[in-house]
Amino acid sequence: MDESTERVNPGAIQDTFGRPLKSLRLSVTDRCNLRCRYCMPETDYVWLPREDVLSFEEIATLTGYFVDLGVDRVRLTGGEPLLRRDLPRLIRLLSQNRGISEIALTTNGVLLADQAQELYDAGLHRVTVSLDTLRPDRFRRLTGRDEFSRVLEGIEAAASVGFPDLKLDTVAIRGFNDDELIALIEYAKHYHAEVRFIEYMDVGGANEWSMDKVLSRDLMLEHIHRHYGEITPIPGRGAAPAQRYCLPNETTFGIIPSTTNPFCAQCDRSRVTADGMWYLCLYAIGGMDLRKPLRLGAGPEHMRQIIRDGWTGRRDRGAEARKDLEAVGLREGGLIGIERLREDPHLEMHARGG
Ligand code: SAM
Ligand code: SF4
Ligand code: SF4
């Protein structure tokens, strides 16, 4: 189903701004096989203790409580979700829940070629592959790894297996890939996929963010317009973060202007980390520990009450708040300092799932 045309489940609980609990991002691991400079620039990290990482059964049970309260879309992410052994088994477990209308995956694509068919057979509905450049040398510089060809093989495999709505997510960075927007649109078109350009965000701590590296939505549109001519916005964005556009040749693409035009007002998503911490916002400093009550044997009503209390008290609008700081000249560098990140690895983007 197209995110933008989807109707809000009238049964979903709402937060203090009337935003429904609808979309859940499940980080299945904090580990990753790449080291993207905007996300995990360091070589080593403090990893979540293995015994704390939720089993697939625990994830499915927890997800069930969220679904009871309104969630109907689930996205598996990470770290790199395909590093988690036997991910198709989790997809099969989640598929048994009739309240979930969409199970999606965000991956860096490195391991996708080997797993695409099995993921599809398990019931995965949609795949988004992150691809920031079409140049192998840039890919290596950005990710610290020589895996470019495997990512392209992964995209090819996902397209040939037949995933509908294949998406490619590109973080647009000034001075890095701003000369590749057209090439990426054309590349995606070749695979009947849609590229979505994401503005660089100042989450994380060591991610080398600065405002002058942000390629804004307006600049992207200007650049794309210069090449193709008229760009028509596609109406009906709903709670989807991407504004979609159509080119004169009917090719479509999206922009997620998280930094210059945040979509907090419509945000219906929250995140559970691999060890069961629940974050109400990508920028939230604190989360709620759901693993503890789950493992202590809290029953369904107790677990639902914790989630209900959390969501109905939600006031988060992290990206808008960051933008407000910019207006008064106080937005500098990343959100969280490196020392604080070492104390609490949950605060990293790769732990909470982007
Ligand atoms: N490893 C998987 C991947 O890269 O697709 C899934 C996890 S990753 C954290 C999810 C998404 O967050 C990716 O598309 C990545 O490009 C995006 N991301 C990470 N850091 C970002 C940043 N500073 N600004 C914007 N997007 C970012
Ligand atoms: Fe890159 Fe995704 Fe890994 Fe972050 S989690 S370093 S975005 S591949
Ligand atoms: Fe939602 Fe927080 Fe992102 Fe705003 S910053 S869109 S509230 S997750």
XYZ file of N, CA and C in Angstrom, residues 21 49 68 83 86 91 100 115 129 134-135 144 156 171-172 184 193 197 203-204 209 213 259 278 310 316 318 340:
84
model
N -0.191 6.213 16.904
C 0.879 5.203 16.978
C 0.659 4.253 15.806
N 25.321 -5.673 24.871
C 25.659 -7.031 25.303
C 24.741 -8.058 24.622
N -1.636 -4.135 18.841
C -2.912 -4.023 19.568
C -3.295 -2.556 19.772
N 22.720 -8.753 8.949
C 23.754 -9.446 9.729
C 23.122 -10.345 10.783
N 19.385 -15.598 10.179
C 18.050 -16.151 9.908
C 16.919 -15.126 10.055
N 10.641 -12.599 10.007
C 9.607 -12.116 9.078
C 8.412 -13.076 9.073
N -0.644 -6.533 11.043
C 0.468 -5.858 10.359
C 0.206 -5.892 8.854
N 20.245 -13.148 0.080
C 19.074 -13.381 0.921
C 17.753 -12.933 0.306
N 16.996 0.032 -0.127
C 18.449 -0.152 -0.075
C 19.101 1.228 -0.020
N 27.306 6.207 -6.981
C 27.488 5.177 -8.011
C 28.962 5.060 -8.384
N 29.807 5.661 -7.583
C 31.247 5.614 -7.876
C 31.962 4.769 -6.830
N 34.271 3.063 4.099
C 35.474 2.416 4.599
C 35.604 0.968 4.144
N 20.085 -5.449 -7.713
C 19.660 -6.231 -8.881
C 18.824 -7.438 -8.425
N 21.634 9.584 1.141
C 21.874 10.774 1.960
C 22.623 11.762 1.054
N 22.015 12.922 0.830
C 22.613 13.915 -0.068
C 23.569 14.799 0.727
N 21.693 9.020 -10.086
C 20.980 8.125 -9.169
C 19.504 7.976 -9.570
N 12.805 1.271 -9.663
C 12.865 1.652 -8.253
C 12.692 3.167 -8.155
N 16.010 11.143 -1.773
C 17.167 11.874 -1.270
C 16.862 12.360 0.140
N 22.081 13.748 13.742
C 21.948 12.747 14.803
C 23.333 12.148 15.057
N 23.452 11.324 16.080
C 24.757 10.730 16.375
C 25.662 11.795 16.954
N 28.674 15.923 10.992
C 27.631 16.794 10.450
C 28.008 18.260 10.615
N 27.263 21.040 5.057
C 27.266 19.787 4.279
C 25.850 19.351 3.902
N 16.029 17.893 7.704
C 16.771 18.958 8.382
C 16.155 20.343 8.130
N 12.721 1.447 23.983
C 11.744 2.099 23.092
C 11.994 3.596 23.071
N 3.414 5.621 27.539
C 4.526 6.266 26.833
C 4.028 7.098 25.662
N 7.494 14.619 21.737
C 8.725 14.760 20.958
C 8.504 15.383 19.579
N 11.771 16.202 17.745
C 13.213 16.418 17.793
C 13.796 17.238 16.653
N 29.699 11.026 25.767
C 28.365 10.592 26.204
C 27.929 9.357 25.393
